[in-house]
Short mmCIF file of C-alpha atoms and ligand atoms in Angstrom, two decimals:
data_model
loop_
_atom_site.label_atom_id
_atom_site.label_comp_id
_atom_site.label_asym_id
_atom_site.label_seq_id
_atom_site.Cartn_x
_atom_site.Cartn_y
_atom_site.Cartn_z
CA MET A 79 33.95 -12.65 15.30
CA THR A 80 31.44 -10.21 17.07
CA ALA A 81 28.07 -10.62 17.33
CA PRO A 82 25.31 -9.67 14.62
CA LYS A 83 23.38 -6.85 15.57
CA LYS A 84 19.99 -6.72 15.85
CA LEU A 85 17.35 -4.71 13.24
CA TYR A 86 13.71 -4.43 14.25
CA ILE A 87 11.80 -2.62 11.46
CA LYS A 88 7.62 -1.61 12.49
CA THR A 89 6.17 -1.03 9.72
CA TYR A 90 2.37 1.07 9.29
CA GLY A 91 0.82 2.99 6.47
CA CYS A 92 0.74 1.68 2.97
CA GLN A 93 2.18 -0.80 0.95
CA MET A 94 4.94 0.98 -0.33
CA ASN A 95 5.85 1.45 3.23
CA VAL A 96 6.05 -2.40 3.56
CA TYR A 97 8.45 -2.52 0.41
CA ASP A 98 10.28 0.40 2.03
CA SER A 99 11.18 -1.42 5.04
CA GLU A 100 12.24 -4.67 3.23
CA ARG A 101 14.73 -2.49 1.16
CA MET A 102 15.64 -0.01 4.77
CA ALA A 103 16.21 -4.00 6.06
CA GLU A 104 18.97 -4.99 3.62
CA ALA A 105 20.82 -1.58 2.84
CA LEU A 106 21.13 -1.84 7.16
CA GLY A 107 22.02 -6.21 6.53
CA GLY A 108 25.26 -3.99 4.61
CA GLN A 109 26.42 -2.25 8.81
CA GLY A 110 26.05 -5.72 10.43
CA TYR A 111 22.61 -5.82 11.22
CA VAL A 112 20.40 -9.13 10.96
CA PRO A 113 16.22 -8.31 11.42
CA THR A 114 14.69 -9.31 14.65
CA ASP A 115 11.07 -9.53 15.47
CA ARG A 116 11.55 -7.93 18.97
CA ALA A 117 11.84 -4.89 20.32
CA ASP A 118 13.94 -6.06 23.62
CA ASP A 119 16.29 -8.03 21.56
CA ALA A 120 17.24 -5.16 19.41
CA ASP A 121 20.26 -3.46 18.38
CA MET A 122 18.29 -0.94 16.52
CA ILE A 123 14.70 0.36 16.53
CA LEU A 124 12.94 1.82 13.32
CA LEU A 125 9.31 2.60 12.90
CA ASN A 126 8.33 2.78 9.61
CA THR A 127 5.73 5.59 10.02
CA CYS A 128 2.73 6.84 8.70
CA HIS A 129 1.10 10.34 7.81
CA ILE A 130 -2.18 10.00 6.30
CA ARG A 131 -4.75 10.44 9.48
CA GLU A 132 -4.22 12.07 12.74
CA LYS A 133 -4.75 8.64 14.95
CA ALA A 134 -1.75 7.22 12.22
CA ALA A 135 0.66 9.68 13.46
CA GLU A 136 -0.07 9.95 17.16
CA LYS A 137 0.09 5.80 17.21
CA VAL A 138 4.03 6.63 16.92
CA TYR A 139 4.54 8.56 19.72
CA SER A 140 2.50 6.61 21.68
CA GLU A 141 5.18 3.56 20.78
CA LEU A 142 8.19 5.72 20.75
CA GLY A 143 7.22 6.24 24.26
CA ARG A 144 7.27 2.34 25.20
CA TYR A 145 10.93 2.18 24.15
CA LYS A 146 12.12 4.41 26.98
CA SER A 147 13.27 1.84 29.53
CA LEU A 148 14.34 0.12 26.96
CA LYS A 149 16.85 2.60 26.25
CA ALA A 150 17.55 2.84 30.08
CA ASP A 151 18.97 -0.88 29.92
CA LYS A 152 20.46 -0.57 26.86
CA PRO A 153 22.25 2.76 26.28
CA ASP A 154 23.81 1.97 22.96
CA LEU A 155 20.46 0.73 21.28
CA LYS A 156 19.56 3.53 18.78
CA ILE A 157 15.87 4.64 17.98
CA GLY A 158 14.83 5.78 14.17
CA VAL A 159 11.89 7.15 12.62
CA ALA A 160 11.00 6.71 9.22
CA GLY A 161 8.39 7.24 6.40
CA CYS A 162 5.78 9.93 6.30
CA VAL A 163 5.54 10.86 10.20
CA ALA A 164 9.28 11.32 9.62
CA GLN A 165 9.59 13.89 6.61
CA ALA A 166 6.32 15.28 7.89
CA GLU A 167 7.39 16.72 10.99
CA GLY A 168 11.52 16.55 11.01
CA GLU A 169 13.46 17.43 13.92
CA GLU A 170 9.96 17.98 15.97
CA ILE A 171 10.79 15.00 16.41
CA MET A 172 13.50 15.14 18.41
CA ARG A 173 12.12 17.48 21.00
CA ARG A 174 8.90 15.64 21.24
CA GLN A 175 10.63 12.88 21.96
CA PRO A 176 14.47 13.14 23.16
CA LEU A 177 15.05 8.99 23.17
CA VAL A 178 15.27 9.53 18.94
CA ASP A 179 18.45 9.14 17.46
CA LEU A 180 17.79 9.05 13.68
CA VAL A 181 15.24 10.73 11.65
CA VAL A 182 14.77 10.10 8.18
CA GLY A 183 12.23 10.67 5.23
CA PRO A 184 11.35 8.39 2.36
CA GLN A 185 13.23 9.29 -0.70
CA SER A 186 16.85 9.74 2.13
CA TYR A 187 16.57 5.85 2.53
CA HIS A 188 20.04 5.42 0.58
CA ARG A 189 21.88 7.40 3.10
CA LEU A 190 20.24 4.99 5.93
CA PRO A 191 24.24 3.13 6.17
CA ALA A 192 25.81 6.96 6.84
CA LEU A 193 22.97 7.93 9.07
CA GLU A 194 23.55 4.88 10.85
CA ALA A 195 26.95 5.40 11.33
CA LYS A 196 26.46 8.94 12.11
CA THR A 197 24.15 7.36 15.22
CA ARG A 198 27.00 4.73 16.47
CA ALA A 199 29.81 8.06 17.12
CA GLY A 200 26.95 9.41 19.30
CA GLU A 201 25.55 11.97 17.30
CA LYS A 202 21.66 12.59 16.58
CA ALA A 203 21.06 12.26 12.70
CA LEU A 204 18.67 13.70 10.33
CA ASP A 205 17.80 13.52 6.85
CA THR A 206 14.46 15.07 5.00
CA ASP A 207 15.69 16.06 1.87
CA PHE A 208 13.97 14.66 -1.44
CA PRO A 209 17.44 13.96 -3.35
CA GLU A 210 17.58 13.12 -6.96
CA ASP A 211 19.41 10.34 -7.03
CA ASP A 212 17.91 6.87 -7.64
CA LYS A 213 17.67 5.77 -3.74
CA PHE A 214 16.64 1.91 -4.92
CA GLU A 215 19.06 1.52 -7.49
CA ALA A 216 21.31 2.41 -4.55
CA LEU A 217 19.84 0.61 -1.86
CA LYS A 218 21.08 -2.95 -2.87
CA ARG A 219 19.33 -6.27 -3.00
CA ARG A 220 20.55 -9.11 -1.24
CA PRO A 221 20.95 -11.45 -3.80
CA LYS A 222 19.39 -15.00 -3.27
CA ALA A 223 18.24 -14.37 0.11
CA ALA A 224 15.13 -17.12 0.01
CA ARG A 225 11.31 -15.43 0.43
CA GLY A 226 8.07 -16.04 -0.40
CA PRO A 227 5.54 -16.32 -2.56
CA THR A 228 3.96 -12.41 -3.12
CA ALA A 229 6.15 -9.66 -3.38
CA PHE A 230 5.89 -5.61 -3.87
CA LEU A 231 7.79 -3.99 -6.37
CA THR A 232 7.51 -0.42 -6.00
CA VAL A 233 7.46 1.19 -9.94
CA GLN A 234 5.90 4.65 -8.82
CA GLU A 235 6.62 7.22 -6.27
CA GLY A 236 5.16 10.57 -5.40
CA CYS A 237 1.93 12.63 -6.23
CA ASP A 238 1.60 15.30 -8.16
CA LYS A 239 -2.76 15.58 -7.56
CA PHE A 240 -3.15 17.39 -3.94
CA CYS A 241 -6.07 16.45 -3.57
CA ALA A 242 -7.44 18.80 -0.83
CA PHE A 243 -7.40 16.22 2.51
CA CYS A 244 -4.41 14.53 1.50
CA VAL A 245 -0.89 14.92 2.81
CA VAL A 246 1.11 12.29 0.35
CA PRO A 247 1.57 14.89 -2.01
CA TYR A 248 3.73 16.74 0.64
CA THR A 249 5.53 13.75 2.34
CA ARG A 250 6.54 11.59 -1.08
CA GLY A 251 6.75 14.57 -3.29
CA ALA A 252 6.48 15.13 -6.86
CA GLU A 253 6.06 11.92 -8.83
CA VAL A 254 8.79 9.80 -9.82
CA SER A 255 9.08 6.61 -12.24
CA ARG A 256 11.29 4.03 -12.69
CA PRO A 257 13.69 3.28 -15.23
CA ALA A 258 11.34 -0.01 -16.64
CA ASP A 259 14.99 -2.17 -17.21
CA ARG A 260 15.57 -1.56 -13.35
CA ILE A 261 12.20 -3.26 -12.28
CA LEU A 262 12.83 -5.79 -14.99
CA THR A 263 16.01 -6.85 -13.00
CA GLU A 264 14.20 -6.74 -9.94
CA ALA A 265 11.74 -8.72 -11.07
CA ARG A 266 14.02 -11.53 -12.65
CA ASP A 267 15.81 -11.53 -9.24
CA LEU A 268 12.24 -11.44 -7.29
CA VAL A 269 10.92 -14.75 -9.47
CA GLU A 270 15.21 -16.49 -9.02
CA ARG A 271 14.19 -16.21 -5.31
CA GLY A 272 11.15 -17.93 -5.72
CA VAL A 273 7.92 -15.17 -6.08
CA ARG A 274 5.00 -15.85 -8.20
CA GLU A 275 3.99 -13.23 -7.97
CA ILE A 276 4.32 -9.55 -8.08
CA THR A 277 1.99 -6.19 -6.99
CA LEU A 278 3.46 -3.36 -8.74
CA LEU A 279 3.45 -0.29 -6.33
CA GLY A 280 2.66 4.01 -6.51
CA GLN A 281 0.87 6.36 -4.97
CA ASN A 282 -0.74 7.02 -8.14
CA VAL A 283 0.47 3.56 -9.61
CA ASN A 284 -1.29 4.16 -13.29
CA ALA A 285 0.77 7.56 -13.90
CA TYR A 286 3.55 5.10 -14.31
CA HIS A 287 5.77 6.54 -17.05
CA GLY A 288 9.68 4.95 -16.42
CA ALA A 289 11.77 5.71 -19.32
CA GLY A 290 12.32 2.24 -20.88
CA ALA A 291 14.17 0.95 -24.68
CA GLY A 292 12.24 3.19 -27.50
CA GLY A 293 11.20 5.91 -24.85
CA ASP A 294 8.51 6.34 -22.58
CA TRP A 295 6.50 3.23 -20.77
CA SER A 296 3.38 3.24 -19.49
CA LEU A 297 2.11 0.90 -16.82
CA ALA A 298 0.49 -1.63 -19.76
CA ARG A 299 3.77 -1.96 -21.01
CA LEU A 300 5.30 -2.34 -17.76
CA ILE A 301 2.54 -5.26 -17.30
CA TRP A 302 3.51 -6.83 -21.06
CA ALA A 303 7.18 -7.38 -20.58
CA LEU A 304 6.74 -9.11 -16.54
CA ASN A 305 4.23 -11.01 -18.09
CA ASP A 306 7.06 -12.31 -20.04
CA ILE A 307 8.84 -13.77 -17.06
CA ASP A 308 9.06 -17.02 -17.16
CA GLY A 309 8.05 -18.43 -13.84
CA LEU A 310 6.47 -14.80 -12.66
CA GLU A 311 2.43 -16.28 -12.74
CA ARG A 312 0.60 -13.75 -11.65
CA ILE A 313 1.30 -9.85 -11.98
CA ARG A 314 -1.35 -6.61 -10.38
CA PHE A 315 -1.27 -3.39 -9.87
CA THR A 316 -2.05 -0.49 -6.77
CA THR A 317 -3.31 2.12 -6.32
CA SER A 318 -4.73 3.70 -9.23
CA HIS A 319 -6.40 7.16 -9.64
CA PRO A 320 -9.78 7.49 -11.94
CA ASN A 321 -8.12 9.95 -14.29
CA ASP A 322 -4.82 8.16 -15.36
CA MET A 323 -6.61 4.85 -16.72
CA THR A 324 -5.91 4.78 -20.13
CA ASP A 325 -6.96 2.71 -23.19
CA ASP A 326 -3.81 0.82 -23.25
CA LEU A 327 -4.37 -0.29 -19.40
CA TYR A 328 -8.33 -1.46 -20.14
CA GLU A 329 -6.77 -3.57 -22.81
CA VAL A 330 -4.08 -4.93 -20.36
CA HIS A 331 -7.24 -5.67 -18.39
CA GLY A 332 -8.97 -7.85 -20.89
CA THR A 333 -5.73 -9.76 -22.98
CA CYS A 334 -2.94 -9.83 -21.01
CA PRO A 335 -3.09 -13.76 -18.83
CA LYS A 336 -1.00 -12.97 -15.98
CA LEU A 337 -2.81 -10.09 -14.67
CA MET A 338 -5.31 -10.75 -12.17
CA PRO A 339 -8.92 -10.17 -12.38
CA TYR A 340 -9.08 -7.39 -9.69
CA LEU A 341 -8.58 -3.12 -9.37
CA HIS A 342 -8.21 -1.22 -6.43
CA LEU A 343 -9.78 2.27 -7.88
CA PRO A 344 -10.29 5.28 -4.61
CA VAL A 345 -13.05 7.48 -5.52
CA GLN A 346 -13.38 8.40 -2.42
CA SER A 347 -16.93 10.43 -2.81
CA GLY A 348 -19.75 10.49 -5.29
CA SER A 349 -20.88 13.57 -4.83
CA ASP A 350 -19.57 16.14 -7.66
CA ARG A 351 -20.11 18.97 -5.90
CA ILE A 352 -17.59 17.30 -3.00
CA LEU A 353 -15.09 15.71 -5.79
CA LYS A 354 -14.83 19.26 -6.82
CA ARG A 355 -14.55 20.83 -3.62
CA MET A 356 -12.30 17.73 -2.53
CA ASN A 357 -9.90 18.55 -5.92
CA ARG A 358 -10.51 15.13 -7.39
CA SER A 359 -10.79 16.05 -10.87
CA HIS A 360 -13.45 13.63 -11.46
CA THR A 361 -17.08 13.35 -11.07
CA ALA A 362 -19.20 10.18 -10.40
CA GLU A 363 -20.41 10.09 -13.90
CA SER A 364 -16.41 9.52 -15.17
CA TYR A 365 -15.76 7.15 -12.43
CA LEU A 366 -18.63 5.30 -13.29
CA ARG A 367 -17.77 5.31 -17.38
CA CYS A 368 -13.81 3.90 -16.13
CA ILE A 369 -15.83 1.13 -14.13
CA GLU A 370 -18.00 0.18 -17.48
CA ARG A 371 -14.75 -0.23 -19.71
CA LEU A 372 -13.08 -1.99 -17.51
CA ARG A 373 -15.74 -4.44 -16.84
CA ALA A 374 -16.43 -4.84 -20.48
CA ALA A 375 -12.83 -5.30 -20.85
CA ARG A 376 -12.77 -8.00 -18.10
CA PRO A 377 -16.17 -9.35 -16.83
CA ASP A 378 -14.87 -10.83 -13.77
CA ILE A 379 -12.91 -7.78 -12.74
CA LEU A 380 -13.37 -7.27 -8.58
CA LEU A 381 -13.26 -4.16 -8.03
CA SER A 382 -12.30 -2.19 -4.74
CA GLY A 383 -12.51 1.43 -3.58
CA ASP A 384 -11.28 3.63 -0.53
CA PHE A 385 -14.07 6.42 0.86
CA ILE A 386 -14.34 9.16 3.09
CA VAL A 387 -17.20 10.19 5.11
CA GLY A 388 -17.47 13.85 6.72
CA PHE A 389 -15.07 15.97 4.64
CA PRO A 390 -16.13 19.20 4.93
CA GLU A 391 -19.70 20.57 3.50
CA GLU A 392 -20.27 17.10 3.47
CA THR A 393 -24.64 16.93 3.72
CA GLU A 394 -26.15 13.90 4.40
CA ALA A 395 -27.62 14.41 0.18
CA ASP A 396 -23.73 14.40 -0.34
CA PHE A 397 -23.23 11.79 1.17
CA GLN A 398 -26.27 9.61 -0.15
CA ALA A 399 -24.65 10.10 -3.36
CA THR A 400 -21.57 8.17 -2.18
CA LEU A 401 -24.25 5.16 -1.01
CA ASP A 402 -25.57 5.56 -4.52
CA LEU A 403 -22.54 5.46 -6.34
CA ILE A 404 -21.49 2.25 -4.31
CA GLU A 405 -24.98 0.51 -5.05
CA ALA A 406 -24.57 1.10 -8.64
CA VAL A 407 -20.19 -0.30 -8.94
CA GLY A 408 -20.87 -3.40 -6.86
CA TYR A 409 -18.04 -3.23 -4.98
CA GLY A 410 -15.83 -7.01 -3.87
CA TYR A 411 -13.57 -4.76 -0.87
CA ALA A 412 -13.39 -1.19 0.44
CA TYR A 413 -11.68 0.95 2.43
CA THR A 414 -13.93 3.71 4.28
CA PHE A 415 -12.45 6.64 6.60
CA LYS A 416 -13.48 9.49 8.39
CA TYR A 417 -11.80 12.35 7.26
CA SER A 418 -9.31 13.30 9.23
CA THR A 419 -7.66 17.15 9.51
CA ARG A 420 -4.51 16.65 7.99
CA PRO A 421 -2.16 20.33 9.03
CA GLY A 422 -1.09 22.26 5.46
CA THR A 423 -3.89 20.70 3.96
CA PRO A 424 -6.32 22.82 2.60
CA ALA A 425 -9.17 21.12 3.67
CA ALA A 426 -8.04 21.54 7.00
CA GLU A 427 -8.90 25.12 7.45
CA ARG A 428 -13.14 24.06 6.13
CA VAL A 429 -15.83 24.45 8.45
CA GLN A 430 -15.60 20.56 9.72
CA VAL A 431 -18.60 18.20 10.27
CA PRO A 432 -19.32 16.89 13.71
CA GLU A 433 -17.89 14.19 14.96
CA ASP A 434 -20.96 12.09 16.19
CA VAL A 435 -22.21 13.05 11.78
CA LYS A 436 -19.29 11.27 11.23
CA ASP A 437 -19.53 8.68 12.68
CA ASP A 438 -22.74 7.24 11.68
CA ARG A 439 -21.97 7.81 8.23
CA LEU A 440 -19.21 5.53 8.82
CA GLN A 441 -21.29 3.25 9.98
CA ARG A 442 -23.86 3.39 7.52
CA LEU A 443 -21.16 3.08 5.22
CA GLN A 444 -19.35 0.43 6.25
CA ALA A 445 -22.60 -1.67 7.03
CA LEU A 446 -23.04 -1.06 3.15
CA ILE A 447 -19.55 -2.03 2.21
CA THR A 448 -19.78 -5.31 4.03
CA ARG A 449 -23.17 -6.39 2.54
CA GLN A 450 -21.46 -6.11 -0.99
CA GLN A 451 -18.28 -7.78 0.05
CA ARG A 452 -20.27 -10.61 1.03
CA ALA A 453 -22.59 -10.81 -1.82
CA ALA A 454 -19.27 -10.93 -3.69
CA GLN A 455 -17.53 -13.99 -1.57
CA ASP A 456 -20.51 -15.78 -2.06
CA ALA A 457 -21.44 -15.06 -5.50
CA MET A 458 -17.95 -17.06 -5.82
CA VAL A 459 -19.61 -20.93 -4.58
CA GLY A 460 -19.16 -23.57 -7.07
CA GLN A 461 -16.93 -21.48 -9.39
CA GLU A 462 -13.37 -22.56 -10.08
CA VAL A 463 -10.70 -20.49 -9.63
CA GLY A 464 -6.93 -19.66 -9.38
CA VAL A 465 -5.24 -20.27 -5.68
CA LEU A 466 -2.08 -19.35 -5.00
CA PHE A 467 -1.14 -21.04 -2.07
CA GLU A 468 1.19 -19.74 0.86
CA LYS A 469 1.01 -20.34 3.99
CA PRO A 470 -0.53 -23.25 6.13
CA GLY A 471 -3.48 -22.35 7.36
CA ARG A 472 -5.01 -22.21 10.75
CA LEU A 473 -6.55 -26.27 11.01
CA VAL A 474 -3.92 -29.38 10.44
CA GLY A 475 -3.59 -30.14 6.60
CA GLN A 476 -5.08 -26.49 5.92
CA MET A 477 -3.66 -24.67 3.01
CA VAL A 478 -4.28 -20.79 2.52
CA GLY A 479 -3.79 -18.82 -0.17
CA LYS A 480 -5.30 -15.75 -2.55
CA SER A 481 -7.24 -16.47 -5.43
CA ASP A 482 -6.98 -14.59 -8.82
CA HIS A 483 -9.60 -12.39 -7.56
CA LEU A 484 -7.89 -11.76 -4.01
CA HIS A 485 -10.69 -13.74 -1.95
CA ALA A 486 -8.73 -15.60 0.97
CA VAL A 487 -9.20 -19.44 -0.17
CA HIS A 488 -8.25 -22.17 2.20
CA VAL A 489 -8.32 -25.85 1.38
CA THR A 490 -7.06 -29.29 3.36
CA ALA A 491 -5.48 -31.36 0.42
CA LYS A 492 -2.09 -33.63 0.76
CA GLY A 493 0.84 -32.12 -1.47
CA VAL A 494 0.35 -28.24 -1.09
CA SER A 495 2.89 -26.07 -0.98
CA PRO A 496 3.48 -22.67 -0.54
CA GLY A 497 4.18 -20.93 -4.15
CA ASP A 498 1.74 -23.71 -5.60
CA LEU A 499 -0.70 -22.30 -8.01
CA ARG A 500 -3.86 -24.13 -8.44
CA GLN A 501 -7.36 -24.38 -9.64
CA VAL A 502 -10.08 -24.66 -6.71
CA LYS A 503 -13.52 -25.37 -6.89
CA ILE A 504 -15.39 -22.90 -4.34
CA VAL A 505 -17.44 -25.03 -1.72
CA GLU A 506 -18.22 -22.25 1.02
CA SER A 507 -18.19 -18.65 1.50
CA GLY A 508 -17.10 -17.80 5.11
CA ALA A 509 -17.01 -14.20 6.84
CA ASN A 510 -13.87 -13.82 5.79
CA SER A 511 -12.85 -15.99 3.86
CA LEU A 512 -13.67 -18.93 0.97
CA ALA A 513 -13.41 -22.82 1.79
CA GLY A 514 -12.37 -24.73 -1.59
CA VAL A 515 -10.86 -28.12 -2.94
CA LEU A 516 -8.48 -28.81 -5.25
CA VAL A 517 -9.71 -29.38 -9.14
N1 LIG B 1409 -3.73 7.55 -4.30
C1 LIG B 1409 -3.12 6.63 -3.47
C2 LIG B 1409 -3.93 7.23 -1.91
C3 LIG B 1409 -3.22 7.30 -0.78
S1 LIG B 1409 -4.22 7.67 1.07
C4 LIG B 1409 -2.87 5.20 -3.05
O1 LIG B 1409 -2.05 5.18 -4.29
O2 LIG B 1409 -2.94 5.09 -2.07
C5 LIG B 1409 -5.31 5.90 1.00
C6 LIG B 1409 -6.19 6.54 1.41
O3 LIG B 1409 -6.57 6.99 2.38
C7 LIG B 1409 -7.21 7.67 0.37
O4 LIG B 1409 -7.73 6.67 -1.12
C8 LIG B 1409 -8.58 8.28 1.16
O5 LIG B 1409 -9.17 7.72 0.69
C9 LIG B 1409 -7.64 7.97 2.58
N2 LIG B 1409 -7.06 9.58 3.04
C10 LIG B 1409 -6.53 9.96 2.52
N3 LIG B 1409 -5.87 11.48 3.58
C11 LIG B 1409 -7.49 11.23 4.15
C12 LIG B 1409 -7.80 11.97 5.37
N4 LIG B 1409 -7.35 13.37 5.42
N5 LIG B 1409 -8.73 11.30 6.04
C13 LIG B 1409 -9.41 10.67 5.69
N6 LIG B 1409 -9.07 9.61 4.64
C14 LIG B 1409 -7.98 10.16 4.52
FE1 LIG B 1410 -3.55 11.86 -2.26
FE2 LIG B 1410 -5.08 12.39 -3.86
FE3 LIG B 1410 -2.41 11.81 -4.72
FE4 LIG B 1410 -3.68 9.57 -4.02
S1 LIG B 1410 -4.22 11.07 -5.77
S2 LIG B 1410 -1.86 10.03 -2.82
S3 LIG B 1410 -5.53 10.42 -2.45
S4 LIG B 1410 -3.11 13.54 -2.80
FE1 LIG B 1411 0.67 6.42 4.83
FE2 LIG B 1411 2.60 7.85 3.85
FE3 LIG B 1411 1.53 6.07 2.65
S1 LIG B 1411 1.27 8.98 4.83
S2 LIG B 1411 -0.39 6.01 3.36
S3 LIG B 1411 3.10 5.87 4.32
S4 LIG B 1411 2.50 6.60 1.53
#
């Protein structure tokens, strides 16, 4: 018997890439590959890349450069680039870095086995099509392989919104929703393998409208169907767009027992002038109304957001409006970014904000977010929350997990195993996590 080939995947970017990497590893499992976490041990290296900001894309080339000596030592080593840089740059990647054997865009992963075979025949393999067939259906899951208590499940991909700064509509293509029955089958399979919490993923997950029994299903309807799966304890979803917040989605936040009290709802800016130039098609006011309705449905909901500073033409007054909106909302968590020009997007052509101004705004934004984040965490002290334990902590006897509100929580207790969902009383708030005791 020949030894199995080893596959090393390095994942950049968003959670959808994390999900895709897992599916790719399973697909290549059928070609005789087993996973390894060491590049120098691999027969195939696959970088699952992100194109969202310039730095993210450049990282890929510096990482590829490091594999030169590996390839010199092991001529049979195959190197592939998947993900959003693969889609955006295609053949250019092989021109810039000739050691790359394979380039595959996010919509062609079900063709990976054929592409891999092509590289084994000594050819270069490139596929950046947007095929019509359902890639996830063709990417077979490895049944029964055990796994940890939390999982991602992509239900929707692509984006039709074309925010003026963003590459996603170009790299992931148009919005597509997977059929509801396939999602539910996959969810049940995950639960049978030990999963207790599922996070539904999509670039615009709340725009989900998949075919299901009796017609088109909304995200809320899908969440209710997941709620009925025995053994599944928690449901989350990300990322949502303010314009796709529907009545049934507010309602499900108030009434669905397994849906967790947390929502990531990016707004990007608090200035209507900038929102318009970003092509966001919502205002600061309409966003604040979404927040109000969410809190009316679920008063303890924790909110997180994404913010961009230094978008072209952003003035100090525009930036101040962003700070004001953040003060008005009170976030539990946020991702903050300096605007990065992306080739091919409308905002790249506009007058840019100087780098030092961007740096200064980012610092002030982060200071405010850090304060809010800490306040939200401190407010948990004394409360009882559910914690899904995931793994042992740094200290002996410690277990760590996530609370309902997605805070990291650690307890020191006997008899707690990964996958256990327990009630915990929060006793202390640290820099990045909470300490608790079992109730
Ligand atoms: N709706 C998407 C957003 C994807 S990009 C989703 O489902 O995740 C994630 C975040 O990156 C965006 O919300 C935005 O804040 C940030 N971002 C996107 N393009 C950017 C750019 N050109 N420069 C800086 N930040 C950007
Ligand atoms: Fe990008 Fe905007 Fe689409 Fe989100 S909604 S993926 S930010 S274009
Ligand atoms: Fe990056 Fe593509 Fe996700 S650009 S953020 S990996 S959709």
